[in-house]
Amino acid sequence: METLIKKVDEKSVKEAKDILTGGGVVAIPTETVYGLAAVGTNSQAVKKIFEIKGRPSDNPLIAHVHKDYDLNKLVTVKHDYVYDLIKAYTPGPLTMVFESKGVICKEATCGGDTLAVRIPSHVGCQQLLKAIDMPLVAPSANLSKHTSPVTAKHVYDDLSGQIPLILDGGKCSGGIESTVLDVTGKTPRILRAGLITKEMIEAVVGCCGIAEHKEGDKVKSPGVKYKHYRPHCKTALYTREQIKEILDKYNEEIAVGGKPYIMCANDVAENFLEKNLLLLGSTPEQIASNLYDKLLEGEKKSTLIIAVAMPDESGVYMGIMNRLRKSCG
Ligand code: AMP
Ligand code: MG
């Protein structure tokens, strides 16, 4: 199958809509990462997503809807704080897990009784969702375990030949996957950290828990138990205090004929003068936005990516550190 990349416009949105309503899958841009989408009520189409990605069949998908879509068609909203969160942070990189009404097929929810829903803010994505006026389920548009794509080219590198169309909506501004928030309980609980931070949720709801995953627990968000986001080269992760260890590791790799790169925030780069660098930027938002792009650039030109940790786990750094541990730890 030939895979076409087309800039999002009226014509390509119409083509994407036709493929999707015909039971096909299409890669779509969002403000977080690119998604691999199918109509959420079509079991056969949803199965294709799992096959193409090689995704474990117990890792459910997020349903994406346009901003005027009536959520009550899909899920039961049990708590009023949900409306405050919707008002404050949607459309945007916030996914909420509700009690499902069973409209979305069981292949997408992996037979569970909950459904994760998100309203993306990406203009091209909204355009498609509005045109199709049905929920699209979509995981990230990469092969399972690989780093998530933030450009149409990244999607092409993983999935060319397997899907007919990639809608190109430019580089994703957010850069890491959405915050996944369990809103079935009296207080919300973060299942996966992202750009909508614990602090931002607390500012609206007053409180916000974080799901802890202990060995043997029934995981609430299955995605978190898998190895994830890994680039194809070797990786290592150090704290920002371990400058000597980082330089030793770098030199070891050079000594065996390798080509190491140090991936770090701009403020620690001065410790690594004249070394190969993958610079992530300065603010937490810049760093999140560049993280996967730099990992995917690094895997192409490097034998080893040495990642340097963030200063702490506050705000957006929580989501960044979660991805850094899984991709490089
Ligand atoms: P991705 O594969 O990047 O699209 O990630 C989707 C994330 O949403 C994974 O971490 C899933 O486990 C999580 N998710 C999707 N549906 C649910 C659900 N019903 N309950 C809990 N987590 C979910
Ligand atoms: Mg993914």
Short mmCIF file of N, CA and C in Angstrom, two decimals, residues 149-317:
data_model
loop_
_atom_site.label_atom_id
_atom_site.label_comp_id
_atom_site.label_asym_id
_atom_site.label_seq_id
_atom_site.Cartn_x
_atom_site.Cartn_y
_atom_site.Cartn_z
N PRO A 149 5.45 9.77 17.48
CA PRO A 149 5.77 10.70 16.41
C PRO A 149 5.21 12.11 16.65
N VAL A 150 6.00 13.12 16.35
CA VAL A 150 5.51 14.49 16.47
C VAL A 150 5.54 15.24 15.14
N THR A 151 5.92 14.53 14.05
CA THR A 151 5.78 15.10 12.70
C THR A 151 5.21 14.01 11.78
N ALA A 152 4.69 14.44 10.63
CA ALA A 152 4.15 13.48 9.65
C ALA A 152 5.27 12.55 9.17
N LYS A 153 6.48 13.09 9.05
CA LYS A 153 7.63 12.29 8.61
C LYS A 153 7.94 11.17 9.61
N HIS A 154 7.87 11.49 10.91
CA HIS A 154 8.07 10.45 11.93
C HIS A 154 7.07 9.31 11.75
N VAL A 155 5.80 9.67 11.48
CA VAL A 155 4.77 8.64 11.27
C VAL A 155 5.15 7.79 10.07
N TYR A 156 5.55 8.48 9.00
CA TYR A 156 5.92 7.79 7.75
C TYR A 156 7.06 6.80 8.01
N ASP A 157 8.05 7.21 8.78
CA ASP A 157 9.20 6.35 9.06
C ASP A 157 8.78 5.04 9.73
N ASP A 158 7.75 5.07 10.56
CA ASP A 158 7.29 3.85 11.27
C ASP A 158 6.23 3.07 10.48
N LEU A 159 5.33 3.77 9.80
CA LEU A 159 4.12 3.10 9.30
C LEU A 159 3.93 3.13 7.79
N SER A 160 4.93 3.59 7.03
CA SER A 160 4.73 3.66 5.57
C SER A 160 4.49 2.26 5.02
N GLY A 161 3.56 2.18 4.07
CA GLY A 161 3.20 0.89 3.49
C GLY A 161 2.04 0.23 4.22
N GLN A 162 1.74 0.71 5.43
CA GLN A 162 0.69 0.06 6.24
C GLN A 162 -0.60 0.87 6.31
N ILE A 163 -0.51 2.17 6.00
CA ILE A 163 -1.72 3.02 6.07
C ILE A 163 -1.79 3.87 4.80
N PRO A 164 -3.00 4.23 4.35
CA PRO A 164 -3.10 4.96 3.08
C PRO A 164 -2.78 6.45 3.19
N LEU A 165 -3.00 7.04 4.35
CA LEU A 165 -2.93 8.52 4.43
C LEU A 165 -2.42 9.00 5.79
N ILE A 166 -1.51 9.99 5.71
CA ILE A 166 -1.09 10.72 6.90
C ILE A 166 -1.50 12.17 6.69
N LEU A 167 -2.37 12.69 7.54
CA LEU A 167 -2.71 14.11 7.45
C LEU A 167 -1.59 14.89 8.14
N ASP A 168 -1.00 15.80 7.40
CA ASP A 168 0.14 16.56 7.93
C ASP A 168 -0.35 17.89 8.51
N GLY A 169 -0.28 18.00 9.83
CA GLY A 169 -0.71 19.23 10.50
C GLY A 169 0.46 19.94 11.15
N GLY A 170 1.67 19.71 10.63
CA GLY A 170 2.86 20.36 11.17
C GLY A 170 3.39 19.65 12.41
N LYS A 171 4.44 20.23 13.02
CA LYS A 171 5.01 19.62 14.22
C LYS A 171 4.06 19.84 15.40
N CYS A 172 3.84 18.78 16.18
CA CYS A 172 2.93 18.87 17.33
C CYS A 172 3.51 19.88 18.33
N SER A 173 2.67 20.78 18.82
CA SER A 173 3.18 21.82 19.72
C SER A 173 3.44 21.27 21.12
N GLY A 174 2.61 20.35 21.59
CA GLY A 174 2.75 19.83 22.96
C GLY A 174 3.93 18.90 23.10
N GLY A 175 3.97 17.87 22.28
CA GLY A 175 5.15 17.01 22.19
C GLY A 175 5.15 15.77 23.06
N ILE A 176 4.37 15.72 24.13
CA ILE A 176 4.20 14.46 24.87
C ILE A 176 2.70 14.15 24.96
N GLU A 177 2.38 12.87 25.23
CA GLU A 177 1.00 12.44 25.24
C GLU A 177 0.20 13.17 26.31
N SER A 178 -1.13 13.15 26.13
CA SER A 178 -2.04 13.85 27.04
C SER A 178 -1.93 13.33 28.48
N THR A 179 -2.30 14.19 29.40
CA THR A 179 -2.51 13.78 30.79
C THR A 179 -3.74 12.87 30.81
N VAL A 180 -3.62 11.68 31.42
CA VAL A 180 -4.80 10.81 31.56
C VAL A 180 -5.27 10.89 33.01
N LEU A 181 -6.53 11.31 33.17
CA LEU A 181 -7.09 11.58 34.49
C LEU A 181 -8.32 10.71 34.73
N ASP A 182 -8.29 9.94 35.80
CA ASP A 182 -9.45 9.13 36.19
C ASP A 182 -10.45 10.05 36.88
N VAL A 183 -11.64 10.22 36.28
CA VAL A 183 -12.65 11.09 36.89
C VAL A 183 -13.88 10.28 37.33
N THR A 184 -13.67 9.00 37.60
CA THR A 184 -14.79 8.18 38.06
C THR A 184 -14.99 8.32 39.58
N GLY A 185 -13.99 8.81 40.27
CA GLY A 185 -14.07 8.92 41.74
C GLY A 185 -14.40 10.33 42.21
N LYS A 186 -14.60 10.48 43.52
CA LYS A 186 -14.95 11.79 44.10
C LYS A 186 -13.87 12.83 43.88
N THR A 187 -12.61 12.35 43.85
CA THR A 187 -11.53 13.27 43.49
C THR A 187 -10.79 12.69 42.29
N PRO A 188 -10.30 13.58 41.39
CA PRO A 188 -9.62 13.08 40.20
C PRO A 188 -8.25 12.50 40.54
N ARG A 189 -7.76 11.63 39.66
CA ARG A 189 -6.51 10.93 39.92
C ARG A 189 -5.73 10.83 38.63
N ILE A 190 -4.49 11.26 38.63
CA ILE A 190 -3.67 11.20 37.41
C ILE A 190 -3.18 9.77 37.17
N LEU A 191 -3.48 9.24 35.98
CA LEU A 191 -3.00 7.90 35.60
C LEU A 191 -1.74 8.01 34.75
N ARG A 192 -1.64 9.12 33.99
CA ARG A 192 -0.44 9.39 33.19
C ARG A 192 -0.22 10.89 33.20
N ALA A 193 1.00 11.31 33.56
CA ALA A 193 1.30 12.75 33.64
C ALA A 193 1.47 13.34 32.25
N GLY A 194 1.14 14.61 32.11
CA GLY A 194 1.27 15.29 30.82
C GLY A 194 1.29 16.80 31.01
N LEU A 195 0.90 17.52 29.98
CA LEU A 195 1.02 18.98 30.02
C LEU A 195 -0.03 19.65 30.91
N ILE A 196 -1.16 18.99 31.13
CA ILE A 196 -2.10 19.50 32.14
C ILE A 196 -1.62 18.88 33.46
N THR A 197 -1.02 19.73 34.29
CA THR A 197 -0.27 19.21 35.43
C THR A 197 -1.16 19.01 36.66
N LYS A 198 -0.61 18.29 37.64
CA LYS A 198 -1.29 18.09 38.92
C LYS A 198 -1.67 19.45 39.52
N GLU A 199 -0.73 20.39 39.45
CA GLU A 199 -0.96 21.72 40.02
C GLU A 199 -2.13 22.42 39.31
N MET A 200 -2.21 22.25 37.98
CA MET A 200 -3.29 22.89 37.22
C MET A 200 -4.65 22.27 37.58
N ILE A 201 -4.67 20.97 37.82
CA ILE A 201 -5.93 20.30 38.19
C ILE A 201 -6.34 20.72 39.60
N GLU A 202 -5.36 20.77 40.49
CA GLU A 202 -5.63 21.21 41.86
C GLU A 202 -6.18 22.63 41.88
N ALA A 203 -5.69 23.47 40.99
CA ALA A 203 -6.15 24.86 40.95
C ALA A 203 -7.65 24.95 40.64
N VAL A 204 -8.16 23.97 39.92
CA VAL A 204 -9.58 23.98 39.55
C VAL A 204 -10.42 23.15 40.52
N VAL A 205 -9.94 21.95 40.89
CA VAL A 205 -10.74 21.01 41.67
C VAL A 205 -10.44 21.10 43.17
N GLY A 206 -9.26 21.61 43.51
CA GLY A 206 -8.86 21.68 44.92
C GLY A 206 -7.97 20.53 45.34
N CYS A 207 -8.10 19.39 44.67
CA CYS A 207 -7.25 18.25 45.01
C CYS A 207 -7.09 17.35 43.79
N CYS A 208 -6.02 16.57 43.81
CA CYS A 208 -5.78 15.66 42.69
C CYS A 208 -4.80 14.59 43.15
N GLY A 209 -5.20 13.33 43.00
CA GLY A 209 -4.33 12.23 43.38
C GLY A 209 -3.47 11.76 42.22
N ILE A 210 -2.51 10.90 42.53
CA ILE A 210 -1.70 10.27 41.49
C ILE A 210 -1.78 8.76 41.71
N ALA A 211 -2.10 8.04 40.65
CA ALA A 211 -2.20 6.59 40.78
C ALA A 211 -0.82 6.01 40.98
N GLU A 212 -0.69 5.15 41.96
CA GLU A 212 0.59 4.47 42.15
C GLU A 212 0.46 3.06 41.63
N HIS A 213 1.52 2.58 41.03
CA HIS A 213 1.46 1.23 40.49
C HIS A 213 2.41 0.32 41.23
N LYS A 214 1.82 -0.54 42.03
CA LYS A 214 2.65 -1.49 42.77
C LYS A 214 2.60 -2.82 42.05
N GLU A 215 3.68 -3.56 42.17
CA GLU A 215 3.78 -4.88 41.55
C GLU A 215 2.56 -5.72 41.94
N GLY A 216 1.92 -6.35 40.95
CA GLY A 216 0.79 -7.24 41.26
C GLY A 216 -0.56 -6.53 41.29
N ASP A 217 -0.57 -5.19 41.32
CA ASP A 217 -1.83 -4.45 41.31
C ASP A 217 -2.54 -4.62 39.97
N LYS A 218 -3.87 -4.54 40.02
CA LYS A 218 -4.62 -4.45 38.77
C LYS A 218 -4.43 -3.01 38.30
N VAL A 219 -3.78 -2.83 37.16
CA VAL A 219 -3.47 -1.45 36.76
C VAL A 219 -4.70 -0.76 36.21
N LYS A 220 -4.87 0.48 36.58
CA LYS A 220 -6.04 1.24 36.16
C LYS A 220 -5.85 1.73 34.72
N SER A 221 -4.64 2.07 34.36
CA SER A 221 -4.37 2.50 33.00
C SER A 221 -3.31 1.59 32.40
N PRO A 222 -3.73 0.55 31.68
CA PRO A 222 -2.82 -0.52 31.27
C PRO A 222 -1.57 -0.01 30.54
N GLY A 223 -1.72 1.09 29.80
CA GLY A 223 -0.59 1.60 29.02
C GLY A 223 0.65 1.83 29.85
N VAL A 224 0.47 2.16 31.13
CA VAL A 224 1.61 2.54 31.95
C VAL A 224 2.50 1.36 32.31
N LYS A 225 2.02 0.12 32.09
CA LYS A 225 2.86 -1.01 32.52
C LYS A 225 3.85 -1.44 31.44
N TYR A 226 3.69 -0.93 30.23
CA TYR A 226 4.55 -1.39 29.15
C TYR A 226 5.78 -0.52 28.97
N LYS A 227 6.84 -1.15 28.45
CA LYS A 227 8.00 -0.38 27.99
C LYS A 227 7.53 0.50 26.85
N HIS A 228 8.05 1.68 26.77
CA HIS A 228 7.43 2.66 25.90
C HIS A 228 8.47 3.60 25.33
N TYR A 229 8.10 4.24 24.27
CA TYR A 229 8.78 5.45 23.80
C TYR A 229 10.26 5.25 23.45
N ARG A 230 10.71 4.01 23.26
CA ARG A 230 12.15 3.80 23.16
C ARG A 230 12.70 4.06 21.76
N PRO A 231 13.77 4.85 21.67
CA PRO A 231 14.44 5.01 20.38
C PRO A 231 15.20 3.74 20.02
N HIS A 232 15.64 3.61 18.76
CA HIS A 232 16.28 2.37 18.31
C HIS A 232 17.74 2.23 18.73
N CYS A 233 18.34 3.30 19.23
CA CYS A 233 19.75 3.20 19.66
C CYS A 233 19.81 2.90 21.16
N LYS A 234 21.04 2.72 21.66
CA LYS A 234 21.22 2.53 23.11
C LYS A 234 20.90 3.84 23.82
N THR A 235 20.52 3.74 25.09
CA THR A 235 20.21 4.94 25.86
C THR A 235 20.75 4.81 27.28
N ALA A 236 20.90 5.93 27.94
CA ALA A 236 21.24 5.94 29.37
C ALA A 236 20.63 7.20 29.96
N LEU A 237 20.37 7.18 31.26
CA LEU A 237 19.75 8.33 31.92
C LEU A 237 20.53 8.65 33.20
N TYR A 238 20.92 9.91 33.33
CA TYR A 238 21.66 10.36 34.51
C TYR A 238 21.00 11.60 35.11
N THR A 239 21.26 11.85 36.40
CA THR A 239 20.80 13.10 37.00
C THR A 239 21.72 14.22 36.53
N ARG A 240 21.30 15.45 36.74
CA ARG A 240 22.12 16.58 36.29
C ARG A 240 23.35 16.80 37.16
N GLU A 241 23.39 16.13 38.32
CA GLU A 241 24.59 16.24 39.16
C GLU A 241 25.69 15.27 38.71
N GLN A 242 25.34 14.25 37.94
CA GLN A 242 26.30 13.19 37.59
C GLN A 242 27.16 13.56 36.37
N ILE A 243 27.76 14.74 36.41
CA ILE A 243 28.48 15.22 35.23
C ILE A 243 29.69 14.33 34.90
N LYS A 244 30.40 13.91 35.96
CA LYS A 244 31.56 13.05 35.73
C LYS A 244 31.13 11.72 35.09
N GLU A 245 30.07 11.11 35.63
CA GLU A 245 29.58 9.84 35.10
C GLU A 245 29.14 10.00 33.63
N ILE A 246 28.51 11.12 33.34
CA ILE A 246 28.05 11.37 31.97
C ILE A 246 29.25 11.45 31.02
N LEU A 247 30.27 12.20 31.44
CA LEU A 247 31.46 12.35 30.58
C LEU A 247 32.20 11.03 30.43
N ASP A 248 32.27 10.23 31.52
CA ASP A 248 32.91 8.91 31.44
C ASP A 248 32.17 8.03 30.43
N LYS A 249 30.86 8.01 30.54
CA LYS A 249 30.03 7.18 29.65
C LYS A 249 30.23 7.61 28.19
N TYR A 250 30.26 8.93 28.00
CA TYR A 250 30.46 9.51 26.68
C TYR A 250 31.81 9.04 26.10
N ASN A 251 32.85 9.17 26.91
CA ASN A 251 34.20 8.81 26.44
C ASN A 251 34.34 7.31 26.19
N GLU A 252 33.70 6.50 27.03
CA GLU A 252 33.69 5.04 26.81
C GLU A 252 33.11 4.70 25.44
N GLU A 253 32.04 5.38 25.10
CA GLU A 253 31.37 5.09 23.83
C GLU A 253 32.25 5.52 22.65
N ILE A 254 32.93 6.66 22.80
CA ILE A 254 33.87 7.11 21.77
C ILE A 254 35.00 6.07 21.61
N ALA A 255 35.49 5.57 22.76
CA ALA A 255 36.64 4.63 22.76
C ALA A 255 36.32 3.34 22.00
N VAL A 256 35.05 2.93 21.99
CA VAL A 256 34.70 1.71 21.25
C VAL A 256 34.21 2.03 19.84
N GLY A 257 34.47 3.25 19.40
CA GLY A 257 34.12 3.63 18.02
C GLY A 257 32.68 4.06 17.85
N GLY A 258 31.96 4.30 18.96
CA GLY A 258 30.55 4.72 18.88
C GLY A 258 30.42 6.22 18.70
N LYS A 259 29.17 6.66 18.55
CA LYS A 259 28.91 8.09 18.39
C LYS A 259 27.83 8.51 19.40
N PRO A 260 28.27 8.91 20.59
CA PRO A 260 27.30 9.28 21.63
C PRO A 260 26.78 10.71 21.45
N TYR A 261 25.58 10.95 21.92
CA TYR A 261 25.01 12.30 22.00
C TYR A 261 24.47 12.50 23.41
N ILE A 262 24.69 13.68 23.95
CA ILE A 262 24.11 14.01 25.25
C ILE A 262 22.84 14.83 25.01
N MET A 263 21.72 14.36 25.55
CA MET A 263 20.45 15.07 25.37
C MET A 263 20.11 15.77 26.68
N CYS A 264 20.03 17.09 26.63
CA CYS A 264 19.85 17.83 27.90
C CYS A 264 19.15 19.17 27.68
N ALA A 265 18.67 19.74 28.79
CA ALA A 265 18.12 21.10 28.76
C ALA A 265 19.27 22.08 28.53
N ASN A 266 18.95 23.24 27.96
CA ASN A 266 20.00 24.20 27.59
C ASN A 266 20.87 24.63 28.77
N ASP A 267 20.26 24.73 29.97
CA ASP A 267 21.01 25.29 31.11
C ASP A 267 22.12 24.38 31.62
N VAL A 268 22.11 23.09 31.26
CA VAL A 268 23.23 22.25 31.71
C VAL A 268 24.25 21.99 30.59
N ALA A 269 23.98 22.53 29.41
CA ALA A 269 24.83 22.24 28.25
C ALA A 269 26.27 22.74 28.44
N GLU A 270 26.44 23.77 29.25
CA GLU A 270 27.79 24.32 29.43
C GLU A 270 28.75 23.32 30.08
N ASN A 271 28.19 22.29 30.72
CA ASN A 271 29.04 21.23 31.29
C ASN A 271 29.60 20.29 30.23
N PHE A 272 29.07 20.40 29.04
CA PHE A 272 29.43 19.42 28.00
C PHE A 272 29.94 20.11 26.74
N LEU A 273 30.84 21.07 26.94
CA LEU A 273 31.36 21.85 25.81
C LEU A 273 32.04 20.93 24.80
N GLU A 274 31.82 21.24 23.53
CA GLU A 274 32.44 20.52 22.41
C GLU A 274 32.04 19.04 22.34
N LYS A 275 30.97 18.69 23.01
CA LYS A 275 30.43 17.32 22.89
C LYS A 275 29.25 17.34 21.91
N ASN A 276 28.90 16.15 21.38
CA ASN A 276 27.69 16.05 20.56
C ASN A 276 26.48 16.26 21.44
N LEU A 277 25.61 17.21 21.08
CA LEU A 277 24.48 17.53 21.94
C LEU A 277 23.15 17.46 21.20
N LEU A 278 22.13 17.04 21.93
CA LEU A 278 20.74 17.17 21.49
C LEU A 278 20.10 18.12 22.50
N LEU A 279 19.93 19.38 22.11
CA LEU A 279 19.45 20.39 23.06
C LEU A 279 17.93 20.43 23.09
N LEU A 280 17.37 20.37 24.31
CA LEU A 280 15.92 20.26 24.46
C LEU A 280 15.23 21.61 24.62
N GLY A 281 15.99 22.68 24.91
CA GLY A 281 15.36 23.98 25.13
C GLY A 281 15.45 24.37 26.59
N SER A 282 14.75 25.45 26.95
CA SER A 282 14.92 26.01 28.29
C SER A 282 13.71 25.82 29.19
N THR A 283 12.51 26.15 28.71
CA THR A 283 11.34 26.05 29.58
C THR A 283 10.81 24.60 29.56
N PRO A 284 10.05 24.21 30.60
CA PRO A 284 9.47 22.86 30.61
C PRO A 284 8.63 22.59 29.35
N GLU A 285 7.90 23.60 28.90
CA GLU A 285 7.04 23.42 27.72
C GLU A 285 7.89 23.19 26.47
N GLN A 286 8.99 23.95 26.33
CA GLN A 286 9.90 23.73 25.19
C GLN A 286 10.50 22.33 25.24
N ILE A 287 10.89 21.92 26.42
CA ILE A 287 11.54 20.62 26.58
C ILE A 287 10.57 19.50 26.21
N ALA A 288 9.32 19.59 26.68
CA ALA A 288 8.31 18.58 26.33
C ALA A 288 8.10 18.56 24.82
N SER A 289 8.02 19.74 24.25
CA SER A 289 7.75 19.86 22.81
C SER A 289 8.88 19.26 21.96
N ASN A 290 10.11 19.31 22.46
CA ASN A 290 11.25 18.83 21.68
C ASN A 290 11.67 17.40 21.99
N LEU A 291 11.16 16.84 23.09
CA LEU A 291 11.69 15.57 23.61
C LEU A 291 11.70 14.44 22.57
N TYR A 292 10.55 14.12 22.00
CA TYR A 292 10.48 12.99 21.06
C TYR A 292 11.19 13.32 19.75
N ASP A 293 11.11 14.57 19.33
CA ASP A 293 11.79 15.00 18.11
C ASP A 293 13.30 14.77 18.26
N LYS A 294 13.85 15.09 19.42
CA LYS A 294 15.29 14.91 19.66
C LYS A 294 15.66 13.43 19.82
N LEU A 295 14.78 12.65 20.45
CA LEU A 295 15.04 11.20 20.56
C LEU A 295 15.07 10.57 19.16
N LEU A 296 14.14 11.00 18.31
CA LEU A 296 14.06 10.41 16.97
C LEU A 296 15.18 10.92 16.07
N GLU A 297 15.62 12.15 16.30
CA GLU A 297 16.80 12.67 15.59
C GLU A 297 18.03 11.90 16.09
N GLY A 298 18.09 11.68 17.39
CA GLY A 298 19.24 11.01 18.00
C GLY A 298 19.40 9.58 17.53
N GLU A 299 18.29 8.83 17.42
CA GLU A 299 18.42 7.42 17.04
C GLU A 299 18.98 7.28 15.63
N LYS A 300 18.78 8.31 14.80
CA LYS A 300 19.27 8.26 13.41
C LYS A 300 20.78 8.50 13.33
N LYS A 301 21.29 9.42 14.18
CA LYS A 301 22.70 9.80 13.98
C LYS A 301 23.63 9.33 15.10
N SER A 302 23.07 8.62 16.07
CA SER A 302 23.85 8.31 17.25
C SER A 302 23.81 6.82 17.58
N THR A 303 24.83 6.33 18.31
CA THR A 303 24.80 4.95 18.79
C THR A 303 24.31 4.90 20.23
N LEU A 304 24.38 6.04 20.91
CA LEU A 304 24.01 6.08 22.33
C LEU A 304 23.49 7.48 22.66
N ILE A 305 22.27 7.54 23.19
CA ILE A 305 21.76 8.82 23.69
C ILE A 305 21.90 8.82 25.21
N ILE A 306 22.66 9.79 25.71
CA ILE A 306 22.81 9.93 27.16
C ILE A 306 21.89 11.07 27.60
N ALA A 307 20.79 10.71 28.24
CA ALA A 307 19.81 11.73 28.63
C ALA A 307 20.12 12.26 30.01
N VAL A 308 19.93 13.56 30.18
CA VAL A 308 20.15 14.20 31.48
C VAL A 308 18.79 14.58 32.06
N ALA A 309 18.55 14.18 33.32
CA ALA A 309 17.23 14.36 33.95
C ALA A 309 16.90 15.82 34.19
N MET A 310 15.63 16.08 34.45
CA MET A 310 15.15 17.42 34.79
C MET A 310 15.52 17.72 36.25
N PRO A 311 15.46 19.00 36.65
CA PRO A 311 15.86 19.34 38.03
C PRO A 311 14.93 18.76 39.09
N ASP A 312 13.65 18.58 38.78
CA ASP A 312 12.71 18.01 39.77
C ASP A 312 11.51 17.44 39.03
N GLU A 313 10.45 17.12 39.76
CA GLU A 313 9.27 16.51 39.13
C GLU A 313 8.04 17.40 39.28
N SER A 314 8.27 18.71 39.42
CA SER A 314 7.13 19.62 39.56
C SER A 314 6.53 19.92 38.19
N GLY A 315 5.25 20.26 38.16
CA GLY A 315 4.59 20.72 36.95
C GLY A 315 4.81 19.79 35.77
N VAL A 316 5.16 20.38 34.63
CA VAL A 316 5.33 19.63 33.39
C VAL A 316 6.52 18.64 33.49
N TYR A 317 7.48 18.94 34.38
CA TYR A 317 8.62 18.03 34.53
C TYR A 317 8.18 16.61 34.92
#
